[in-house]
Short mmCIF file of C-alpha atoms and ligand atoms in Angstrom, two decimals:
data_model
loop_
_atom_site.label_atom_id
_atom_site.label_comp_id
_atom_site.label_asym_id
_atom_site.label_seq_id
_atom_site.Cartn_x
_atom_site.Cartn_y
_atom_site.Cartn_z
CA MET A 3 0.00 0.00 0.00
CA TYR A 4 2.82 2.39 1.01
CA ASP A 5 4.85 1.42 -2.05
CA LYS A 6 1.90 2.15 -4.29
CA LYS A 7 1.32 5.50 -2.64
CA GLU A 8 5.02 6.38 -2.97
CA TRP A 9 5.07 5.40 -6.60
CA GLY A 10 1.92 7.46 -7.37
CA ILE A 11 3.19 10.59 -5.61
CA GLN A 12 6.64 10.36 -7.14
CA SER A 13 5.12 10.24 -10.59
CA LEU A 14 3.05 13.33 -9.69
CA ILE A 15 6.25 15.08 -8.60
CA ARG A 16 7.91 14.09 -11.85
CA SER A 17 5.04 15.55 -13.88
CA VAL A 18 5.92 19.05 -12.55
CA SER A 19 8.63 20.81 -14.64
CA PRO A 20 11.90 22.00 -13.00
CA GLU A 21 11.09 25.71 -13.84
CA SER A 22 7.93 25.40 -11.80
CA TRP A 23 9.95 24.38 -8.73
CA ILE A 24 12.32 27.32 -9.23
CA ARG A 25 9.51 29.84 -9.53
CA TRP A 26 7.57 28.26 -6.73
CA LYS A 27 10.41 28.29 -4.24
CA GLU A 28 11.58 31.78 -5.29
CA ASP A 29 8.36 33.78 -5.40
CA GLY A 30 5.81 31.25 -4.11
CA SER A 31 3.76 31.56 -7.31
CA THR A 32 2.55 28.62 -9.30
CA GLU A 33 0.25 30.51 -11.56
CA LYS A 34 0.37 29.72 -15.26
CA VAL A 35 3.03 27.04 -14.71
CA ASP A 36 1.95 23.37 -14.62
CA VAL A 37 -1.21 24.35 -12.81
CA THR A 38 -2.94 21.02 -13.32
CA ALA A 39 0.07 18.92 -12.25
CA ILE A 40 0.65 21.02 -9.14
CA LYS A 41 -3.04 20.97 -8.28
CA SER A 42 -3.24 17.17 -8.45
CA LEU A 43 -0.04 16.93 -6.36
CA GLU A 44 -1.58 19.29 -3.77
CA ASN A 45 -4.74 17.22 -3.72
CA ASN A 46 -2.79 14.09 -2.81
CA VAL A 47 -0.43 15.37 -0.12
CA VAL A 48 -0.62 17.43 3.06
CA THR A 49 2.70 19.26 2.82
CA ILE A 50 5.20 20.11 0.07
CA ALA A 51 8.69 21.48 0.75
CA PHE A 52 11.79 22.14 -1.31
CA ILE A 53 15.26 21.45 0.08
CA GLU A 54 18.32 23.01 -1.53
CA LYS A 55 21.83 21.60 -1.43
CA ASP A 56 22.90 24.12 1.20
CA GLY A 57 20.19 22.76 3.50
CA ASN A 58 17.73 25.59 3.03
CA VAL A 59 14.17 24.28 3.38
CA SER A 60 11.31 26.22 1.74
CA ASP A 61 7.81 25.21 2.80
CA LEU A 62 5.83 25.39 -0.45
CA TYR A 63 2.47 24.08 0.56
CA VAL A 64 0.45 23.08 3.62
CA ASN A 65 -2.99 21.60 3.04
CA PRO A 66 -5.44 24.13 4.52
CA SER A 67 -7.99 21.47 5.45
CA ARG A 68 -5.30 19.44 7.26
CA PRO A 69 -2.62 21.87 8.39
CA LEU A 70 0.14 19.61 9.61
CA PRO A 71 3.69 20.72 10.38
CA VAL A 72 6.16 20.18 7.53
CA PRO A 73 8.38 17.25 8.57
CA LYS A 74 12.07 18.00 8.93
CA LEU A 75 14.75 15.33 8.66
CA PRO A 76 18.27 15.68 10.08
CA GLN A 77 20.63 17.53 7.70
CA GLN A 78 22.81 14.45 7.00
CA GLU A 79 19.81 12.50 5.66
CA TYR A 80 19.17 15.19 3.06
CA GLY A 81 22.92 15.16 2.29
CA LYS A 82 22.75 11.39 1.72
CA ILE A 83 19.89 11.82 -0.79
CA PHE A 84 21.90 14.40 -2.68
CA GLU A 85 24.86 12.01 -2.72
CA THR A 86 23.14 8.85 -3.81
CA GLY A 87 20.28 10.34 -5.76
CA LYS A 88 17.71 8.13 -4.08
CA MET A 89 16.38 7.20 -0.68
CA THR A 90 17.06 3.89 0.91
CA ASP A 91 13.40 2.94 1.21
CA GLY A 92 11.96 5.57 -1.12
CA TYR A 93 9.86 6.92 1.72
CA LYS A 94 9.89 7.32 5.48
CA ILE A 95 7.19 7.04 8.11
CA ILE A 96 7.75 9.63 10.80
CA ARG A 97 5.98 11.09 13.78
CA ASP A 98 6.03 14.91 13.53
CA GLU A 99 6.34 17.34 16.41
CA LYS A 100 2.57 17.25 16.94
CA SER A 101 2.63 13.46 17.06
CA ASN A 102 0.87 12.96 13.75
CA VAL A 103 2.13 10.07 11.71
CA GLN A 104 3.19 11.16 8.24
CA MET A 105 4.61 9.35 5.29
CA VAL A 106 7.42 11.43 3.81
CA ILE A 107 8.29 10.95 0.13
CA TYR A 108 11.31 12.43 -1.56
CA GLN A 109 12.24 13.08 -5.13
CA LEU A 110 15.53 14.50 -6.34
CA VAL A 111 14.91 16.96 -9.15
CA GLY A 112 17.36 18.67 -11.52
CA LEU A 113 16.80 22.39 -11.83
CA ALA A 114 17.16 24.52 -14.96
CA ASP A 115 20.29 26.20 -13.64
CA GLY A 116 22.03 22.82 -13.39
CA GLU A 117 21.55 22.66 -9.63
CA GLN A 118 19.66 19.90 -7.80
CA GLY A 119 17.01 20.01 -5.14
CA ILE A 120 14.83 17.65 -3.20
CA VAL A 121 11.08 17.85 -3.42
CA GLN A 122 9.67 16.55 -0.14
CA THR A 123 6.03 15.73 0.15
CA SER A 124 4.17 14.15 3.02
CA VAL A 125 0.95 12.27 3.35
CA ASP A 126 -1.14 12.10 6.50
CA LEU A 127 -1.35 8.50 7.69
CA THR A 128 -3.71 9.08 10.60
CA GLU A 129 -6.71 7.78 8.70
CA THR A 130 -4.78 4.97 7.02
CA LEU A 131 -3.45 3.79 10.35
CA ALA A 132 -6.91 3.97 11.90
CA LEU A 133 -8.22 1.98 8.94
CA GLN A 134 -5.39 -0.51 9.34
CA LYS A 135 -6.18 -0.83 13.02
CA ASN A 136 -9.87 -1.37 12.26
CA LEU A 137 -9.06 -3.95 9.59
CA LEU A 138 -6.73 -5.76 11.97
CA THR A 139 -9.38 -5.83 14.66
CA ILE A 140 -11.93 -7.11 12.14
CA TYR A 141 -9.47 -9.80 10.96
CA VAL A 142 -8.70 -10.93 14.52
CA ILE A 143 -12.36 -11.01 15.55
CA GLY A 144 -13.36 -12.65 12.24
CA SER A 145 -10.67 -15.31 12.62
CA LEU A 146 -11.73 -16.02 16.18
CA ILE A 147 -15.38 -16.29 15.15
CA ALA A 148 -14.43 -18.55 12.22
CA LEU A 149 -12.35 -20.69 14.57
CA ILE A 150 -15.14 -21.01 17.12
CA VAL A 151 -17.84 -21.66 14.50
CA GLY A 152 -15.54 -24.17 12.78
CA MET A 153 -14.88 -25.96 16.02
CA LEU A 154 -18.58 -26.01 16.89
CA ILE A 155 -19.47 -27.43 13.48
CA PHE A 156 -16.57 -29.86 13.47
CA ARG A 157 -17.01 -31.06 17.06
CA PRO A 158 -19.85 -33.53 16.35
CA VAL A 159 -17.92 -34.87 13.33
CA LEU A 160 -14.81 -35.19 15.47
CA LYS A 161 -16.80 -36.81 18.25
CA ARG A 162 -18.37 -39.29 15.83
CA THR A 163 -14.94 -40.41 14.66
CA MET A 164 -12.77 -40.11 17.71
CA VAL A 165 -15.06 -41.52 20.41
CA PRO A 166 -15.72 -44.87 18.64
CA LEU A 167 -12.03 -45.13 17.80
CA SER A 168 -10.99 -44.58 21.39
CA ARG A 169 -13.61 -47.11 22.53
CA MET A 170 -12.09 -49.61 20.09
CA VAL A 171 -8.61 -48.91 21.39
CA ASN A 172 -9.80 -49.50 24.98
CA THR A 173 -11.36 -52.83 24.02
CA VAL A 174 -8.31 -53.96 22.04
CA GLU A 175 -6.11 -53.13 25.04
CA ARG A 176 -8.25 -55.37 27.22
CA ILE A 177 -7.89 -58.38 24.88
CA HIS A 178 -5.23 -60.99 25.64
CA SER A 179 -4.84 -64.74 25.18
CA GLU A 180 -7.11 -65.58 28.15
CA ASN A 181 -9.75 -63.11 27.08
CA LEU A 182 -10.33 -63.73 23.39
CA SER A 183 -14.11 -63.78 23.67
CA GLU A 184 -14.16 -59.99 24.01
CA ARG A 185 -15.63 -58.22 20.92
CA LEU A 186 -15.42 -54.69 19.60
CA PRO A 187 -18.65 -52.65 19.50
CA ASN A 188 -19.79 -52.74 15.87
CA LYS A 189 -22.75 -50.37 15.87
CA GLN A 190 -21.34 -46.98 16.68
CA GLY A 191 -22.95 -44.99 13.89
CA SER A 192 -19.92 -44.58 11.64
CA ALA A 193 -19.96 -46.92 8.64
CA GLU A 194 -16.18 -47.13 8.20
CA ILE A 195 -15.46 -47.70 11.87
CA ASP A 196 -18.26 -50.26 12.11
CA ARG A 197 -16.75 -52.11 9.13
CA LEU A 198 -13.37 -52.03 10.80
CA ALA A 199 -14.90 -53.41 14.00
CA VAL A 200 -16.69 -56.20 12.09
CA ALA A 201 -13.45 -57.17 10.32
CA PHE A 202 -11.57 -57.08 13.60
CA ASN A 203 -14.23 -59.19 15.32
CA GLY A 204 -13.99 -61.75 12.51
CA MET A 205 -10.25 -61.97 13.02
CA LEU A 206 -10.69 -62.30 16.79
CA LYS A 207 -13.16 -65.11 16.25
CA ARG A 208 -10.72 -66.97 14.02
CA ILE A 209 -7.92 -66.49 16.55
CA GLU A 210 -10.21 -67.67 19.34
CA THR A 211 -11.19 -70.78 17.37
CA SER A 212 -7.62 -71.72 16.59
CA PHE A 213 -6.57 -71.09 20.20
CA ALA A 214 -9.38 -73.34 21.44
CA LEU A 215 -8.41 -75.99 18.90
CA GLU A 216 -4.78 -75.79 19.95
CA LYS A 217 -5.79 -76.13 23.61
CA GLU A 218 -8.03 -79.10 22.82
CA ILE A 219 -5.24 -80.83 20.87
CA GLN A 220 -2.80 -80.28 23.72
CA GLU A 221 -5.32 -81.62 26.24
CA GLN A 222 -6.01 -84.67 24.04
CA MET A 223 -2.31 -85.33 23.69
CA ARG A 224 -1.78 -85.01 27.44
CA ARG A 225 -4.68 -87.40 28.13
CA PHE A 226 -3.47 -89.82 25.50
CA ILE A 227 0.07 -89.97 26.90
CA ALA A 228 -1.24 -90.40 30.45
CA ASP A 229 -3.65 -93.20 29.39
CA ALA A 230 -1.09 -94.97 27.20
CA SER A 231 1.57 -94.97 29.92
CA HIS A 232 -0.96 -96.21 32.43
CA GLU A 233 -2.04 -99.06 30.14
CA LEU A 234 1.56 -100.03 29.41
CA ARG A 235 2.52 -99.97 33.07
CA THR A 236 -0.13 -102.46 34.18
CA PRO A 237 1.13 -105.56 32.27
CA LEU A 238 4.75 -104.57 32.87
CA THR A 239 4.14 -104.37 36.63
CA ALA A 240 2.43 -107.76 36.52
CA ILE A 241 5.34 -109.38 34.63
CA HIS A 242 7.77 -107.74 37.02
CA GLY A 243 5.81 -109.17 39.99
CA PHE A 244 5.82 -112.72 38.58
CA LEU A 245 9.54 -112.51 37.86
CA GLU A 246 10.17 -111.45 41.45
CA VAL A 247 8.19 -114.44 42.74
CA LEU A 248 10.19 -116.78 40.50
CA LEU A 249 13.52 -115.26 41.53
CA GLU A 250 12.64 -115.60 45.18
CA GLY A 251 12.42 -119.36 44.81
CA GLY A 252 9.15 -119.87 42.96
CA ALA A 253 11.12 -121.11 39.93
CA GLY A 254 11.91 -124.29 41.85
CA LYS A 255 8.25 -125.16 42.39
CA PRO A 256 6.78 -126.55 39.15
CA ASP A 257 3.16 -125.50 39.80
CA GLN A 258 4.18 -121.90 40.71
CA LEU A 259 6.51 -121.75 37.73
CA LYS A 260 3.80 -122.87 35.33
CA LYS A 261 1.27 -120.43 36.76
CA ALA A 262 3.73 -117.54 36.57
CA LEU A 263 4.78 -118.40 33.03
CA ASN A 264 1.15 -118.61 31.90
CA SER A 265 0.34 -115.27 33.47
CA MET A 266 3.42 -113.65 32.01
CA TYR A 267 2.51 -115.06 28.63
CA SER A 268 -0.97 -113.54 28.72
CA GLU A 269 0.39 -110.23 30.05
CA SER A 270 2.94 -110.06 27.25
CA GLU A 271 0.18 -110.85 24.76
CA ARG A 272 -1.80 -107.95 26.16
CA LEU A 273 1.27 -105.75 25.90
CA ASN A 274 1.74 -106.87 22.33
CA LYS A 275 -1.86 -106.09 21.41
CA LEU A 276 -1.70 -102.72 23.13
CA VAL A 277 1.48 -101.67 21.34
CA GLY A 278 -0.03 -102.90 18.04
CA ASP A 279 -3.18 -100.86 18.66
CA LEU A 280 -1.20 -97.78 19.60
CA LEU A 281 0.92 -98.08 16.48
CA ALA A 282 -2.13 -98.56 14.29
CA MET A 283 -3.76 -95.51 15.77
CA MET A 284 -0.68 -93.33 15.48
CA ARG A 285 -0.20 -94.37 11.87
CA MET A 286 -3.80 -93.50 11.12
CA GLU A 287 -3.46 -90.07 12.73
CA ARG A 288 -0.10 -89.21 11.19
CA SER A 289 -0.77 -90.25 7.62
CA PRO A 290 -4.38 -91.29 7.23
CA GLU A 291 -3.77 -93.20 4.01
CA ILE A 292 -6.52 -95.17 2.42
CA ARG A 293 -6.20 -97.46 -0.62
CA MET A 294 -9.67 -97.77 -2.03
CA THR A 295 -10.44 -100.65 -4.35
CA SER A 296 -13.74 -101.91 -5.73
CA GLY A 297 -14.97 -105.14 -4.32
CA ASN A 298 -17.55 -107.01 -2.25
CA LEU A 299 -17.52 -106.98 1.53
CA GLY A 300 -19.21 -110.41 1.48
CA GLU A 301 -16.26 -111.90 -0.36
CA LEU A 302 -13.85 -110.37 2.14
CA ILE A 303 -15.81 -111.87 5.05
CA CYS A 304 -15.84 -115.29 3.34
CA GLN A 305 -12.05 -115.11 2.98
CA MET A 306 -11.79 -114.36 6.70
CA GLU A 307 -14.20 -117.15 7.72
CA PRO A 308 -11.54 -119.73 8.83
CA GLN A 309 -9.78 -117.10 10.95
CA LEU A 310 -13.09 -115.96 12.47
CA ARG A 311 -14.07 -119.53 13.33
CA MET A 312 -10.75 -120.08 15.00
CA ILE A 313 -11.15 -116.95 17.16
CA ALA A 314 -14.77 -117.87 18.00
CA GLY A 315 -13.89 -121.30 19.41
CA ALA A 316 -17.10 -123.12 20.35
CA ARG A 317 -19.34 -120.08 19.71
CA ARG A 318 -21.70 -120.38 16.78
CA ILE A 319 -21.37 -118.01 13.84
CA TRP A 320 -24.16 -117.11 11.41
CA PHE A 321 -23.55 -115.42 8.14
CA ASP A 322 -26.15 -113.48 6.13
CA LEU A 323 -24.25 -112.05 3.18
CA SER A 324 -26.88 -112.16 0.43
CA ASP A 325 -27.00 -108.35 -0.03
CA ASP A 326 -23.52 -107.81 -1.36
CA PRO A 327 -23.12 -104.98 -3.92
CA VAL A 328 -19.76 -103.86 -5.28
CA ILE A 329 -18.45 -100.93 -3.29
CA ALA A 330 -15.20 -99.05 -2.81
CA PHE A 331 -13.21 -99.77 0.36
CA ASP A 332 -9.72 -100.40 1.67
CA PRO A 333 -9.59 -104.22 2.13
CA ASP A 334 -6.85 -104.21 4.80
CA LYS A 335 -8.58 -101.58 6.88
CA MET A 336 -12.02 -103.21 6.51
CA LYS A 337 -10.47 -106.51 7.58
CA GLN A 338 -9.29 -104.79 10.74
CA VAL A 339 -12.79 -103.37 11.35
CA ILE A 340 -14.37 -106.84 11.02
CA LEU A 341 -11.73 -108.36 13.26
CA ASN A 342 -12.12 -105.69 15.96
CA LEU A 343 -15.90 -106.07 16.04
CA PHE A 344 -15.75 -109.86 15.88
CA GLN A 345 -13.10 -110.11 18.62
CA ASN A 346 -15.24 -107.90 20.88
CA ALA A 347 -18.28 -110.06 20.18
CA VAL A 348 -16.23 -113.15 21.10
CA GLN A 349 -14.81 -111.53 24.23
CA TYR A 350 -18.17 -110.52 25.61
CA THR A 351 -20.12 -113.74 24.85
CA ASP A 352 -20.23 -117.04 26.63
CA PRO A 353 -17.64 -119.45 25.15
CA SER A 354 -20.16 -122.28 24.75
CA LYS A 355 -23.54 -120.52 24.38
CA GLY A 356 -22.33 -117.59 22.33
CA ASP A 357 -24.08 -116.77 19.04
CA ILE A 358 -22.51 -114.29 16.66
CA ARG A 359 -24.26 -113.06 13.52
CA ILE A 360 -22.53 -111.24 10.70
CA GLY A 361 -24.87 -109.63 8.22
CA LEU A 362 -24.77 -107.42 5.15
CA GLU A 363 -27.66 -105.22 4.19
CA LYS A 364 -28.08 -102.58 1.51
CA ARG A 365 -30.25 -99.71 2.63
CA ALA A 366 -30.65 -95.96 1.89
CA GLY A 367 -27.67 -95.72 -0.45
CA GLU A 368 -25.30 -97.49 1.90
CA ILE A 369 -24.14 -100.96 2.74
CA ARG A 370 -24.51 -101.92 6.40
CA LEU A 371 -22.27 -104.55 7.92
CA SER A 372 -23.49 -105.73 11.31
CA VAL A 373 -21.86 -107.89 13.98
CA GLN A 374 -24.40 -109.05 16.54
CA ASP A 375 -23.86 -111.13 19.66
CA ASN A 376 -25.91 -112.47 22.54
CA GLY A 377 -23.27 -111.57 25.11
CA THR A 378 -23.13 -109.34 28.15
CA GLY A 379 -24.33 -106.20 26.40
CA ILE A 380 -23.23 -102.70 27.43
CA LYS A 381 -24.60 -100.65 30.29
CA GLU A 382 -26.51 -97.61 29.05
CA ILE A 383 -24.16 -95.15 30.78
CA HIS A 384 -21.17 -96.55 28.88
CA VAL A 385 -22.73 -96.56 25.41
CA PRO A 386 -22.00 -92.89 24.52
CA HIS A 387 -18.31 -93.33 25.43
CA ILE A 388 -17.28 -96.68 24.03
CA PHE A 389 -15.80 -95.14 20.87
CA GLU A 390 -13.45 -92.94 22.89
CA ARG A 391 -9.80 -93.91 23.21
CA PHE A 392 -8.93 -95.99 26.27
CA TYR A 393 -12.54 -96.17 27.36
CA ARG A 394 -13.55 -99.49 28.84
CA GLY A 395 -17.09 -100.31 29.84
CA GLU A 396 -16.34 -102.58 32.75
CA PRO A 397 -12.63 -102.10 33.33
CA SER A 398 -12.15 -105.26 35.37
CA ARG A 399 -13.88 -107.48 32.83
CA ALA A 400 -12.39 -105.74 29.81
CA ARG A 401 -8.93 -106.01 31.26
CA LYS A 402 -9.47 -109.69 31.86
CA TYR A 403 -10.06 -110.05 28.13
CA GLY A 404 -6.98 -107.96 27.32
CA GLY A 405 -8.56 -104.84 25.85
CA ALA A 406 -7.17 -101.37 26.44
CA GLY A 407 -10.18 -99.54 25.05
CA LEU A 408 -8.59 -98.70 21.69
CA GLY A 409 -10.31 -101.16 19.33
CA LEU A 410 -13.53 -99.24 18.77
CA ALA A 411 -11.67 -95.89 18.55
CA ILE A 412 -9.57 -97.34 15.73
CA THR A 413 -12.66 -98.83 14.07
CA LYS A 414 -14.41 -95.47 14.18
CA SER A 415 -11.40 -93.68 12.63
CA ILE A 416 -11.27 -96.22 9.81
CA MET A 417 -14.97 -95.76 9.10
CA GLU A 418 -14.58 -91.99 9.02
CA LEU A 419 -11.70 -92.37 6.57
CA HIS A 420 -14.09 -94.29 4.32
CA GLY A 421 -16.72 -91.56 4.63
CA GLY A 422 -18.87 -93.96 6.63
CA ARG A 423 -19.97 -94.30 10.27
CA ILE A 424 -20.41 -96.77 13.10
CA GLU A 425 -23.46 -97.35 15.33
CA VAL A 426 -24.26 -99.52 18.30
CA GLU A 427 -27.42 -100.97 19.80
CA SER A 428 -27.02 -102.81 23.04
CA ARG A 429 -29.04 -104.13 25.96
CA GLU A 430 -27.35 -105.20 29.13
CA GLY A 431 -27.57 -108.96 29.56
CA LYS A 432 -29.05 -109.47 26.08
CA GLY A 433 -26.24 -108.66 23.70
CA SER A 434 -24.95 -105.96 21.37
CA LEU A 435 -25.19 -105.10 17.71
CA PHE A 436 -22.45 -103.07 16.08
CA ARG A 437 -23.21 -101.71 12.63
CA VAL A 438 -20.75 -100.07 10.25
CA CYS A 439 -22.19 -98.24 7.24
CA LEU A 440 -20.37 -97.43 4.01
CA PRO A 441 -21.72 -95.32 1.16
CA VAL A 442 -22.46 -97.54 -1.89
CA SER A 443 -21.24 -94.90 -4.34
P1 ADP B 14 -11.33 -103.17 24.10
O1 ADP B 14 -10.15 -103.35 23.25
O2 ADP B 14 -11.00 -102.93 25.54
O3 ADP B 14 -12.41 -104.17 23.88
P2 ADP B 14 -12.95 -101.48 22.57
O4 ADP B 14 -12.69 -100.09 22.15
O5 ADP B 14 -13.01 -102.49 21.53
O6 ADP B 14 -11.90 -101.80 23.68
O7 ADP B 14 -14.30 -101.48 23.39
C1 ADP B 14 -14.57 -100.49 24.35
C2 ADP B 14 -15.58 -100.97 25.35
O8 ADP B 14 -16.82 -101.24 24.69
C3 ADP B 14 -15.22 -102.28 25.99
O9 ADP B 14 -14.46 -102.08 27.16
C4 ADP B 14 -16.57 -102.85 26.33
O10 ADP B 14 -17.03 -102.39 27.59
C5 ADP B 14 -17.48 -102.34 25.28
N1 ADP B 14 -17.75 -103.32 24.21
C6 ADP B 14 -17.25 -103.36 22.98
N2 ADP B 14 -17.80 -104.36 22.26
C7 ADP B 14 -18.61 -105.01 23.06
C8 ADP B 14 -19.50 -106.14 22.90
N3 ADP B 14 -19.60 -106.82 21.74
N4 ADP B 14 -20.23 -106.51 23.94
C9 ADP B 14 -20.16 -105.85 25.11
N5 ADP B 14 -19.37 -104.77 25.34
C10 ADP B 14 -18.62 -104.38 24.32
#
């Protein structure tokens, strides 16, 4: 603003001819010389003065409507303008003796006689400064109002974003491995944050599931190791006991020796079966391989007939294998299923009055192989658990027959590998019927 003013006034000064300045300073008359230029200069300034090289200052004009004192600068400042030909800033803002603020503008002019002089004009800044002050006040107040209004408008928006976010942060901080069921609030009124919460909750759920699975696997493993060691310890302790008896002199008595050897033989058989079962189960868990071939279950059972009769002893066996479609199965594994079920039927039936029926039946898109006996049956409370590992219905009786409670667990795993299932119907004292079902397709 000041620069513009300076530039405008300097061009007004320039539009006045040097003769005019001479006449003006000498006789104070401006008539007939550059009247228009001088008039427009007078209209734009409050004072005009002329400074000669010797330091003489002639006051040429003082605005009658605003009679301010003509500003006077120290002599050396004028001298500097004469020397350099221009002012450092082009203008100066000063406070005159009556404390009015004036903008003083200088212009070095060459006179007709070859001399130089300085034309000094001044502009009253009182109004400009007041205007500046007003504008500044308006700007400050306006900015404050804009800030407050902006904050008021933005506050709800800020609240809608920040509050749900901080709630989420609080919840996330509470979550740890023992506390995975915690969920983030997912209806907080902000679509993006709600989506984030839903995604986060999904991830938490997946983590929780895999943690639970991991825990379950660890627990199963712990139980399995405990059960297996317990089962292995029992026959080993028995063998150890018999050996002790023999070493302490029992070996010399033929009847004691025979009894101990017989017992050790049956204990080692049990040990053998247990280790075999454990191996079979481990193999099935580690690499559940299945070699499916097409064939008839009836044929497989017929092949096994001599072996089954041998295991059954004096028990009677009935076969009903008329319904015998071609299906896909793993012959080795199905052999093991039949053997497990048949051995159980033998174990839990009377050696002389036992009846065992093996049947095949095609029904509802599957082939059902059943092994039925008229043995001891299973107590109702045991039925839901008999397919669990190491579960024995009547431990004392089962142990007598040598089982460790793994046979049915293995059978169930084999059936699941085939995409089939196993069922049981049993009545205590009447007998049991085990049925394995395989899909015909
Ligand atoms: P084990 O090798 O000890 O026989 P299984 O897994 O084959 O173990 O059987 C688990 C339990 O189911 C047995 O301890 C027994 O109580 C019961 N069970 C299985 N088959 C029969 C059956 N044919 N008659 C009566 N109880 C049976």
